[in-house]
CSV table of C-alpha atoms in Angstrom, one decimal:
chain,number,residue,atom,x,y,z
A,299,MET,CA,-47.7,-93.0,-53.3
A,300,LYS,CA,-46.5,-94.8,-56.5
A,301,ALA,CA,-42.7,-94.9,-57.0
A,302,ALA,CA,-41.1,-92.8,-59.7
A,303,THR,CA,-38.3,-94.5,-61.8
A,304,VAL,CA,-34.7,-93.5,-61.7
A,305,PRO,CA,-32.2,-95.8,-63.6
A,306,ILE,CA,-29.0,-97.4,-62.4
A,307,VAL,CA,-27.1,-98.9,-65.3
A,308,ILE,CA,-24.4,-101.6,-64.9
A,309,PHE,CA,-22.5,-102.7,-68.0
A,310,LEU,CA,-20.8,-106.1,-67.4
A,311,VAL,CA,-18.5,-106.2,-70.4
A,312,ILE,CA,-16.2,-108.9,-69.2
A,313,VAL,CA,-16.0,-112.0,-71.5
A,314,ALA,CA,-19.7,-112.8,-71.7
A,315,LEU,CA,-22.0,-110.6,-69.7
A,316,ILE,CA,-23.4,-107.2,-70.3
A,317,ALA,CA,-25.8,-106.3,-67.4
A,318,VAL,CA,-28.1,-103.3,-67.2
A,319,ILE,CA,-29.7,-102.6,-63.9
A,320,SER,CA,-32.7,-100.3,-63.7
A,321,LEU,CA,-34.1,-99.3,-60.4
A,322,GLY,CA,-37.2,-97.4,-59.3
A,323,ARG,CA,-37.3,-95.5,-56.0
A,324,GLY,CA,-40.1,-94.4,-53.8
A,325,GLY,CA,-40.8,-91.0,-52.2
A,326,GLY,CA,-41.4,-90.3,-48.6
A,327,ASP,CA,-39.5,-88.7,-45.8
A,328,ALA,CA,-35.8,-89.3,-45.7
A,329,ALA,CA,-34.0,-90.9,-42.7
A,330,GLU,CA,-30.5,-89.8,-41.9
A,331,VAL,CA,-28.1,-91.8,-44.1
A,332,GLU,CA,-24.4,-91.6,-43.9
A,333,THR,CA,-22.5,-92.0,-47.3
A,334,VAL,CA,-18.8,-92.6,-47.2
A,335,ASN,CA,-16.1,-94.2,-49.4
A,336,ASN,CA,-17.3,-93.0,-52.8
A,337,LEU,CA,-21.1,-93.3,-52.3
A,338,ILE,CA,-21.1,-96.5,-50.2
A,339,PRO,CA,-24.3,-96.2,-48.2
A,340,THR,CA,-24.0,-96.9,-44.4
A,341,PRO,CA,-26.8,-97.4,-41.9
A,342,SER,CA,-28.0,-94.6,-39.6
A,343,LYS,CA,-26.3,-94.9,-36.2
A,344,THR,CA,-29.6,-94.1,-34.4
A,345,GLY,CA,-32.1,-95.8,-36.7
A,346,PRO,CA,-34.7,-96.5,-38.0
A,347,HIS,CA,-33.3,-98.8,-40.6
A,348,PRO,CA,-34.5,-100.2,-44.0
A,349,SER,CA,-34.7,-103.9,-44.7
A,350,ALA,CA,-34.0,-105.1,-48.3
A,351,SER,CA,-36.0,-108.2,-49.3
A,352,PHE,CA,-35.3,-109.8,-52.7
A,353,ASP,CA,-37.7,-112.2,-54.4
A,354,SER,CA,-34.4,-114.1,-55.4
A,355,THR,CA,-30.8,-113.3,-55.9
A,356,GLU,CA,-30.0,-116.0,-58.5
A,357,HIS,CA,-31.5,-116.6,-61.9
A,358,VAL,CA,-30.6,-119.8,-63.9
A,359,PHE,CA,-31.6,-119.3,-67.5
A,360,GLY,CA,-31.0,-122.9,-68.7
A,361,THR,CA,-29.2,-123.1,-72.0
A,362,MET,CA,-28.4,-120.3,-74.4
A,363,HIS,CA,-26.2,-120.1,-77.5
A,364,GLN,CA,-23.3,-117.8,-78.3
A,365,GLY,CA,-24.5,-114.4,-79.5
A,366,GLN,CA,-27.9,-114.7,-77.8
A,367,GLU,CA,-29.2,-112.1,-75.5
A,368,GLY,CA,-31.2,-112.5,-72.3
A,369,GLU,CA,-33.0,-110.5,-69.6
A,370,HIS,CA,-34.2,-111.1,-66.1
A,371,SER,CA,-35.8,-108.8,-63.5
A,372,PHE,CA,-35.2,-109.2,-59.7
A,373,ILE,CA,-37.7,-107.5,-57.4
A,374,VAL,CA,-36.6,-105.8,-54.2
A,375,THR,CA,-39.0,-104.6,-51.5
A,376,ASN,CA,-38.1,-102.3,-48.6
A,377,GLU,CA,-39.7,-104.0,-45.6
A,378,GLY,CA,-38.0,-101.7,-43.1
A,379,GLU,CA,-38.8,-98.4,-41.5
A,380,ALA,CA,-36.5,-96.1,-43.4
A,381,PRO,CA,-35.7,-95.4,-47.0
A,382,LEU,CA,-33.5,-98.0,-48.7
A,383,GLN,CA,-30.5,-96.9,-50.7
A,384,LEU,CA,-29.1,-99.2,-53.4
A,385,VAL,CA,-25.7,-98.4,-55.0
A,386,ALA,CA,-23.8,-100.4,-57.7
A,387,ARG,CA,-20.2,-99.3,-58.0
A,388,GLN,CA,-17.8,-100.1,-60.8
A,389,GLU,CA,-15.0,-101.0,-58.4
A,390,ASP,CA,-17.3,-103.6,-56.7
A,391,THR,CA,-17.4,-105.7,-59.9
A,392,THR,CA,-15.0,-107.4,-62.3
A,393,CYS,CA,-16.4,-105.2,-65.1
A,394,GLN,CA,-16.8,-101.6,-66.1
A,395,CYS,CA,-19.9,-99.9,-64.6
A,396,THR,CA,-21.8,-96.7,-65.2
A,397,VAL,CA,-24.1,-95.9,-62.2
A,398,GLY,CA,-26.9,-93.4,-62.2
A,399,SER,CA,-28.2,-91.6,-59.1
A,400,VAL,CA,-31.1,-93.0,-57.0
A,401,GLY,CA,-31.6,-89.7,-55.3
A,402,LYS,CA,-31.4,-88.8,-51.6
A,403,ASN,CA,-34.6,-90.5,-50.5
A,404,GLY,CA,-34.1,-94.0,-51.9
A,405,LEU,CA,-36.8,-96.6,-51.9
A,406,ALA,CA,-39.5,-95.8,-49.3
A,407,PRO,CA,-40.7,-98.3,-46.7
A,408,GLY,CA,-43.3,-100.7,-48.2
A,409,GLU,CA,-42.3,-100.0,-51.8
A,410,SER,CA,-40.9,-102.4,-54.4
A,411,THR,CA,-38.9,-101.9,-57.6
A,412,GLU,CA,-37.4,-104.1,-60.3
A,413,ILE,CA,-33.7,-104.6,-60.9
A,414,THR,CA,-33.3,-105.8,-64.5
A,415,LEU,CA,-30.2,-107.5,-65.8
A,416,THR,CA,-29.7,-108.0,-69.5
A,417,TRP,CA,-26.8,-110.0,-70.9
A,418,LYS,CA,-25.3,-111.2,-74.1
A,419,ILE,CA,-23.4,-114.5,-74.5
A,420,LYS,CA,-20.0,-113.8,-75.9
A,421,SER,CA,-18.0,-116.9,-74.9
A,422,ALA,CA,-18.4,-120.5,-76.1
A,423,LEU,CA,-17.5,-121.9,-72.7
A,424,ALA,CA,-20.1,-124.3,-71.5
A,425,LYS,CA,-20.5,-122.8,-68.0
A,426,PHE,CA,-21.9,-119.3,-67.7
A,427,HIS,CA,-21.8,-117.4,-64.3
A,428,HIS,CA,-21.7,-113.7,-63.8
A,429,SER,CA,-23.0,-111.4,-61.1
A,430,ALA,CA,-23.8,-107.8,-60.2
A,431,LYS,CA,-23.0,-106.5,-56.7
A,432,LEU,CA,-25.2,-104.0,-54.9
A,433,ARG,CA,-24.4,-101.9,-51.8
A,434,THR,CA,-27.3,-101.0,-49.4
A,435,ASN,CA,-27.8,-99.1,-46.2
A,436,ASP,CA,-29.6,-102.2,-44.7
A,437,PRO,CA,-27.4,-103.1,-41.6
A,438,ASN,CA,-28.3,-106.8,-42.1
A,439,GLN,CA,-27.4,-106.8,-45.8
A,440,PRO,CA,-24.8,-104.2,-46.6
A,441,THR,CA,-23.9,-106.2,-49.8
A,442,VAL,CA,-26.3,-108.1,-52.0
A,443,VAL,CA,-24.9,-110.1,-55.0
A,444,LEU,CA,-27.3,-110.9,-57.9
A,445,HIS,CA,-26.2,-114.0,-59.9
A,446,ILE,CA,-26.9,-115.0,-63.5
A,447,LYS,CA,-26.1,-118.6,-64.3
A,448,GLY,CA,-26.7,-121.1,-67.1
A,449,LYS,CA,-25.1,-123.2,-69.8
A,450,VAL,CA,-23.9,-122.2,-73.2
A,451,GLY,CA,-24.7,-124.6,-76.1
A,452,LYS,CA,-24.3,-124.8,-79.8
A,453,LEU,CA,-27.2,-124.3,-82.2
A,454,LEU,CA,-25.6,-127.0,-84.3
A,455,ARG,CA,-22.5,-129.2,-83.5
A,456,ILE,CA,-20.8,-131.7,-85.7
A,457,ARG,CA,-19.0,-134.6,-84.1
A,458,PRO,CA,-16.3,-135.8,-84.0
A,459,HIS,CA,-15.3,-132.6,-85.9
A,460,THR,CA,-15.5,-130.9,-89.3
A,461,GLU,CA,-12.6,-132.8,-90.8
A,462,TRP,CA,-13.3,-136.5,-91.7
A,463,PRO,CA,-10.3,-138.5,-93.1
A,464,THR,CA,-10.7,-141.6,-95.2
A,465,GLY,CA,-7.0,-142.6,-95.0
A,466,ALA,CA,-5.6,-144.6,-97.9
A,467,MET,CA,-8.6,-146.0,-99.8
A,468,PRO,CA,-8.4,-149.7,-100.8
A,469,ASP,CA,-8.5,-150.2,-104.5
A,470,GLY,CA,-12.0,-150.8,-105.8
A,471,GLU,CA,-13.7,-150.4,-102.4
A,472,GLU,CA,-16.2,-147.9,-101.1
A,473,VAL,CA,-15.3,-146.1,-97.9
A,474,THR,CA,-18.0,-145.1,-95.3
A,475,LEU,CA,-17.5,-142.5,-92.6
A,476,THR,CA,-20.0,-141.8,-89.8
A,477,GLY,CA,-20.6,-139.0,-87.4
A,478,THR,CA,-23.4,-136.9,-85.9
A,479,LEU,CA,-25.0,-133.5,-86.1
A,480,HIS,CA,-26.9,-132.3,-83.1
A,481,SER,CA,-28.3,-129.2,-81.4
A,482,GLU,CA,-28.0,-128.2,-77.8
A,483,ILE,CA,-30.5,-125.4,-78.1
A,484,VAL,CA,-33.6,-126.4,-80.2
A,485,ASP,CA,-35.8,-129.4,-79.5
A,486,ALA,CA,-36.1,-130.5,-83.2
A,487,PHE,CA,-34.8,-129.5,-86.6
A,488,GLU,CA,-34.5,-130.8,-90.1
A,489,ILE,CA,-31.6,-131.3,-92.4
A,490,THR,CA,-33.0,-130.0,-95.6
A,491,GLU,CA,-30.0,-130.9,-97.8
A,492,ILE,CA,-26.4,-132.0,-97.7
A,493,GLU,CA,-24.7,-130.6,-100.8
A,494,SER,CA,-21.6,-132.2,-102.2
A,495,ASN,CA,-19.0,-130.6,-104.5
A,496,SER,CA,-18.1,-134.1,-105.9
A,497,GLU,CA,-20.2,-136.7,-107.6
A,498,HIS,CA,-18.0,-139.3,-105.9
A,499,VAL,CA,-19.0,-138.2,-102.3
A,500,GLY,CA,-22.5,-138.4,-100.9
A,501,ALA,CA,-24.3,-138.3,-97.5
A,502,ALA,CA,-27.3,-139.8,-95.8
A,503,TRP,CA,-28.8,-139.0,-92.4
A,504,LYS,CA,-31.4,-140.3,-89.9
A,505,VAL,CA,-32.8,-139.0,-86.7
A,506,ILE,CA,-31.2,-140.1,-83.4
A,507,PRO,CA,-34.0,-141.3,-81.1
A,508,LYS,CA,-34.3,-139.3,-77.9
A,509,ASN,CA,-33.4,-142.2,-75.7
A,510,GLU,CA,-30.1,-142.6,-77.6
A,511,LEU,CA,-28.9,-139.0,-77.4
A,512,SER,CA,-26.9,-139.8,-74.3
A,513,LYS,CA,-24.3,-141.6,-76.5
A,514,LEU,CA,-23.2,-138.1,-77.6
A,515,ILE,CA,-22.4,-137.2,-73.9
A,516,ASP,CA,-20.6,-140.5,-73.4
A,517,LEU,CA,-18.4,-139.8,-76.4
A,518,GLU,CA,-17.4,-136.5,-74.9
A,519,GLU,CA,-16.9,-137.8,-71.3
A,520,ASN,CA,-14.9,-140.9,-72.4
A,521,LYS,CA,-12.1,-139.2,-74.3
A,522,MET,CA,-8.8,-140.9,-73.9
A,523,LEU,CA,-6.7,-139.4,-71.1
A,524,PRO,CA,-2.9,-139.5,-70.8
A,525,PRO,CA,-1.6,-142.5,-68.8
A,526,GLY,CA,-1.8,-141.8,-65.0
A,527,SER,CA,-4.1,-138.9,-65.3
A,528,THR,CA,-7.2,-138.5,-63.2
A,529,PRO,CA,-10.5,-137.8,-65.0
A,530,GLN,CA,-11.8,-134.3,-64.3
A,531,LYS,CA,-15.4,-133.4,-64.1
A,532,GLN,CA,-16.3,-131.0,-66.9
A,533,GLU,CA,-19.3,-129.0,-67.9
A,534,ILE,CA,-21.1,-130.7,-70.8
A,535,THR,CA,-24.2,-129.2,-72.5
A,536,GLU,CA,-26.7,-132.0,-73.2
A,537,PRO,CA,-27.9,-132.5,-76.7
A,538,ARG,CA,-31.6,-132.0,-77.3
A,539,CYS,CA,-31.9,-133.6,-80.8
A,540,GLY,CA,-29.7,-134.8,-83.6
A,541,TYR,CA,-28.9,-137.0,-86.6
A,542,ASP,CA,-26.6,-139.8,-87.4
A,543,VAL,CA,-24.7,-138.8,-90.6
A,544,THR,CA,-23.2,-141.3,-93.0
A,545,VAL,CA,-20.7,-140.2,-95.7
A,546,THR,CA,-19.9,-142.5,-98.6
A,547,VAL,CA,-16.8,-142.1,-100.8
A,548,LYS,CA,-17.0,-144.0,-104.0
A,549,PRO,CA,-14.0,-146.0,-105.4
A,550,THR,CA,-14.3,-144.0,-108.6
A,551,ILE,CA,-12.9,-140.8,-106.9
A,552,GLU,CA,-9.7,-139.5,-108.6
A,553,VAL,CA,-6.4,-141.2,-107.9
A,554,GLY,CA,-4.1,-139.4,-105.6
A,555,PRO,CA,-4.9,-137.0,-102.6
A,556,PHE,CA,-8.3,-135.5,-102.5
A,557,ARG,CA,-10.3,-133.0,-100.4
A,558,LYS,CA,-14.0,-132.7,-100.9
A,559,THR,CA,-16.6,-130.5,-99.3
A,560,LEU,CA,-20.1,-131.2,-98.0
A,561,THR,CA,-22.4,-128.3,-97.1
A,562,ILE,CA,-25.1,-129.0,-94.6
A,563,HIS,CA,-28.3,-127.0,-94.8
A,564,THR,CA,-30.9,-127.0,-92.0
A,565,ASP,CA,-34.0,-125.2,-91.0
A,566,VAL,CA,-32.5,-123.9,-87.7
A,567,LYS,CA,-33.1,-120.1,-87.5
A,568,ASP,CA,-29.9,-118.0,-87.1
A,569,ALA,CA,-27.7,-121.1,-87.5
A,570,GLU,CA,-24.7,-120.8,-89.8
A,571,THR,CA,-24.4,-123.2,-92.8
A,572,LEU,CA,-22.0,-126.0,-91.8
A,573,THR,CA,-19.2,-127.3,-93.9
A,574,LEU,CA,-17.8,-130.8,-93.6
A,575,HIS,CA,-14.4,-131.7,-95.3
A,576,ILE,CA,-13.7,-135.2,-96.5
A,577,TYR,CA,-10.1,-135.9,-97.4
A,578,GLY,CA,-7.8,-138.8,-98.1
A,579,ASN,CA,-6.0,-140.4,-101.0
A,580,ARG,CA,-6.6,-143.3,-103.5
A,581,ALA,CA,-3.9,-145.3,-105.1
A,582,GLY,CA,-6.4,-147.0,-107.4
A,583,PRO,CA,-4.9,-149.6,-109.8
A,584,MET,CA,-1.5,-148.0,-109.5
A,585,GLU,CA,1.5,-148.7,-107.3
A,586,PHE,CA,4.6,-146.5,-106.9
A,587,PHE,CA,8.1,-147.3,-105.8
A,588,ALA,CA,10.9,-144.8,-105.2
A,589,LYS,CA,14.0,-144.7,-107.3
A,590,ALA,CA,17.4,-143.4,-106.2
A,591,GLY,CA,17.4,-139.8,-104.9
A,592,THR,CA,13.7,-139.9,-104.0
A,593,ARG,CA,11.7,-141.0,-101.0
A,594,TRP,CA,8.1,-142.2,-101.5
A,595,PHE,CA,5.3,-142.0,-98.8
A,596,ASP,CA,2.6,-144.2,-100.1
A,597,LYS,CA,0.1,-143.3,-97.4
A,598,PHE,CA,0.2,-139.6,-98.4
A,599,MET,CA,1.0,-140.0,-102.2
A,600,VAL,CA,4.1,-137.9,-101.6
A,601,ALA,CA,7.5,-138.0,-103.4
A,602,ASP,CA,10.2,-136.2,-101.5
A,603,LEU,CA,13.4,-135.0,-103.2
A,604,GLY,CA,14.9,-133.7,-100.0
A,605,ARG,CA,17.2,-130.7,-99.6
A,606,PHE,CA,19.5,-129.3,-102.3
A,607,LYS,CA,21.1,-126.2,-103.7
A,608,ALA,CA,18.8,-124.3,-106.1
A,609,SER,CA,21.9,-123.5,-108.2
A,610,GLU,CA,22.5,-127.2,-108.7
A,611,GLY,CA,18.9,-128.5,-109.1
A,612,LYS,CA,17.8,-132.1,-108.4
A,613,LYS,CA,16.6,-135.1,-110.2
A,614,GLY,CA,14.4,-137.9,-108.9
A,615,GLY,CA,12.0,-140.6,-110.0
A,616,LEU,CA,9.5,-143.3,-109.3
A,617,MET,CA,8.6,-146.7,-110.8
A,618,LEU,CA,4.9,-146.8,-111.6
A,619,TYR,CA,3.0,-150.1,-111.9
A,620,ILE,CA,-0.5,-149.9,-113.4
A,621,LYS,CA,-2.9,-152.9,-113.5
A,622,LYS,CA,-4.1,-153.8,-117.0
A,623,HIS,CA,-7.8,-153.3,-117.7
A,624,ASP,CA,-9.5,-156.4,-119.1
A,625,GLY,CA,-6.1,-157.6,-120.1
A,626,GLN,CA,-5.4,-154.6,-122.3
A,627,PRO,CA,-2.3,-152.4,-121.9
A,628,VAL,CA,-2.7,-149.0,-120.3
A,629,GLU,CA,-1.2,-145.9,-121.9
A,630,VAL,CA,-0.3,-142.5,-120.6
A,631,VAL,CA,-2.2,-139.8,-122.5
A,632,PRO,CA,0.3,-137.8,-124.6
A,633,ASP,CA,1.0,-134.3,-123.4
A,634,SER,CA,-1.2,-134.8,-120.4
A,635,ILE,CA,1.5,-134.2,-117.7
A,636,VAL,CA,1.0,-131.0,-115.7
A,637,THR,CA,3.3,-129.8,-113.0
A,638,GLU,CA,2.8,-127.0,-110.5
A,639,PRO,CA,4.9,-125.0,-110.4
A,640,SER,CA,5.5,-125.3,-114.1
A,641,PHE,CA,9.4,-125.1,-113.9
A,642,ILE,CA,9.3,-128.7,-112.6
A,643,LYS,CA,9.9,-131.1,-115.5
A,644,CYS,CA,8.3,-134.6,-115.6
A,645,THR,CA,8.4,-137.4,-118.1
A,646,VAL,CA,6.6,-140.8,-118.1
A,647,THR,CA,7.8,-143.6,-120.4
A,648,ARG,CA,6.8,-147.3,-120.7
A,649,ASP,CA,9.3,-149.9,-119.7
A,650,GLU,CA,9.2,-152.0,-122.8
A,651,GLU,CA,11.4,-154.7,-121.3
A,652,PHE,CA,8.9,-155.4,-118.4
A,653,LYS,CA,6.7,-158.3,-119.2
A,654,SER,CA,3.6,-159.1,-117.1
A,655,GLN,CA,0.1,-160.5,-117.8
A,656,ASP,CA,-1.7,-158.3,-115.4
A,657,ARG,CA,0.2,-154.9,-115.2
A,658,ASP,CA,2.5,-152.5,-117.0
A,659,ARG,CA,5.5,-150.6,-115.7
A,660,PHE,CA,6.5,-147.0,-116.3
A,661,ASP,CA,9.4,-144.8,-115.4
A,662,VAL,CA,8.4,-141.5,-113.9
A,663,ASN,CA,11.3,-139.0,-113.9
A,664,PHE,CA,11.1,-135.5,-112.6
A,665,GLU,CA,13.7,-132.7,-112.4
A,666,VAL,CA,14.0,-129.3,-110.6
A,667,PRO,CA,16.3,-127.6,-113.1
A,668,ALA,CA,19.5,-125.8,-111.9
A,669,GLY,CA,19.0,-122.1,-111.3
A,670,THR,CA,15.3,-122.2,-110.5
A,671,PRO,CA,14.0,-120.1,-107.6
A,672,VAL,CA,14.6,-121.0,-104.0
A,673,LYS,CA,11.5,-122.9,-102.8
A,674,ALA,CA,10.3,-124.9,-99.8
A,675,PHE,CA,7.5,-127.4,-100.5
A,676,ASN,CA,6.1,-129.5,-97.7
A,677,ARG,CA,2.8,-130.6,-96.2
A,678,ASP,CA,1.5,-127.0,-95.8
A,679,LYS,CA,2.5,-126.0,-99.3
A,680,TYR,CA,3.4,-128.6,-101.9
A,681,ALA,CA,4.2,-129.0,-105.5
A,682,THR,CA,2.1,-131.4,-107.6
A,683,VAL,CA,2.4,-133.7,-110.7
A,684,GLN,CA,-0.8,-134.7,-112.6
A,685,ILE,CA,-0.8,-137.5,-115.2
A,686,LYS,CA,-3.7,-138.8,-117.3
A,687,THR,CA,-4.0,-142.4,-118.4
A,688,THR,CA,-6.3,-144.6,-120.5
A,689,HIS,CA,-7.3,-146.7,-117.5
A,690,PRO,CA,-11.1,-146.2,-116.8
A,691,ASP,CA,-10.5,-146.3,-113.0
A,692,ALA,CA,-7.5,-144.0,-113.1
A,693,LYS,CA,-8.1,-141.4,-115.8
A,694,GLU,CA,-6.3,-138.9,-113.7
A,695,MET,CA,-3.7,-139.3,-111.0
A,696,LEU,CA,-2.0,-136.7,-108.9
A,697,PHE,CA,0.8,-137.0,-106.4
A,698,LYS,CA,2.5,-134.4,-104.2
A,699,LEU,CA,6.1,-133.4,-104.5
A,700,TYR,CA,8.2,-132.1,-101.5
A,701,PHE,CA,11.6,-130.5,-101.7
A,702,ASN,CA,13.6,-127.7,-100.1
A,703,SER,CA,16.0,-125.7,-102.3
A,704,TYR,CA,18.3,-123.1,-100.9
């Protein structure tokens, strides 16, 4: 007689697995079955007994990506002489479970049914392992655990990360940055475009040969460890295909700190558009030195006025040297100075007494007037000063201003 189908549903909602178990059951005469402790089946004391035989108790799905769903069916056959009862209890798992009834007769001798688990990957952790526990009235297998295992990979992954610094750019020199873009899920994909929001920043890419993909694993495994520490074995999802990406920053990029964006477009289905940030600073043909009351951090193009009372205000300044262009003096464009916030005052005047064949000197003076609002400007939120010049390689320059008024 063909088995009817009665569902048992298990919802594994912890972290990364949602499992649904559906079971069929057979008809036939019922043997005496004792059920105790909230529906835990126990074998008959006198027999006959069922015998649960599973085609497997473990499924390894390979590699899936975050958000992806999967399904696998296990087959159980009753090879014993009495009906087989199967029960999945919420308290037997590390998840919340809703269990349907399998009826009194259970799975008849000789009959088989499917136990289907479906799951959704919710965690980005590389190793995935969850399980569903079944209770039976088979005296030789009172508990059977079904396992779902595999690895979680990224549809697309940028290395070393999505923030690429240039540092302080040498005057007149192009800066090149390199990294990779790879997939741990698909066997091949194309970069259709890398879109830049700046004419001074561009990108090129080329396919990484299959036999060189292992270098990406080496980069992950050989991260620097603290002195005296012991390397720990970690789960790494192997790359399946990828590209070397080269970013070029031209020496014509604006003077001062900059942050540019590259948007990477691919043909990978369901993959999010990736954004790569390129940042740094360029001094260009200019050189700054701090005056009294100011600290200058050349690497970050930052002038720091320190801490002062808002009721008293603060003055500071810099000496600015600009290389001449083709021997011609450089001028600051009149009325081109812009400060943010606008209550900061800034003036730039040429030092007429400074004589040099190859550069000009300017006095840059700024002031936070007395009585202005209490403010704190630092690396997370900073004030800015922007100046325009007639130098073709430094038409605009911008530096940051830090201070803490109270």
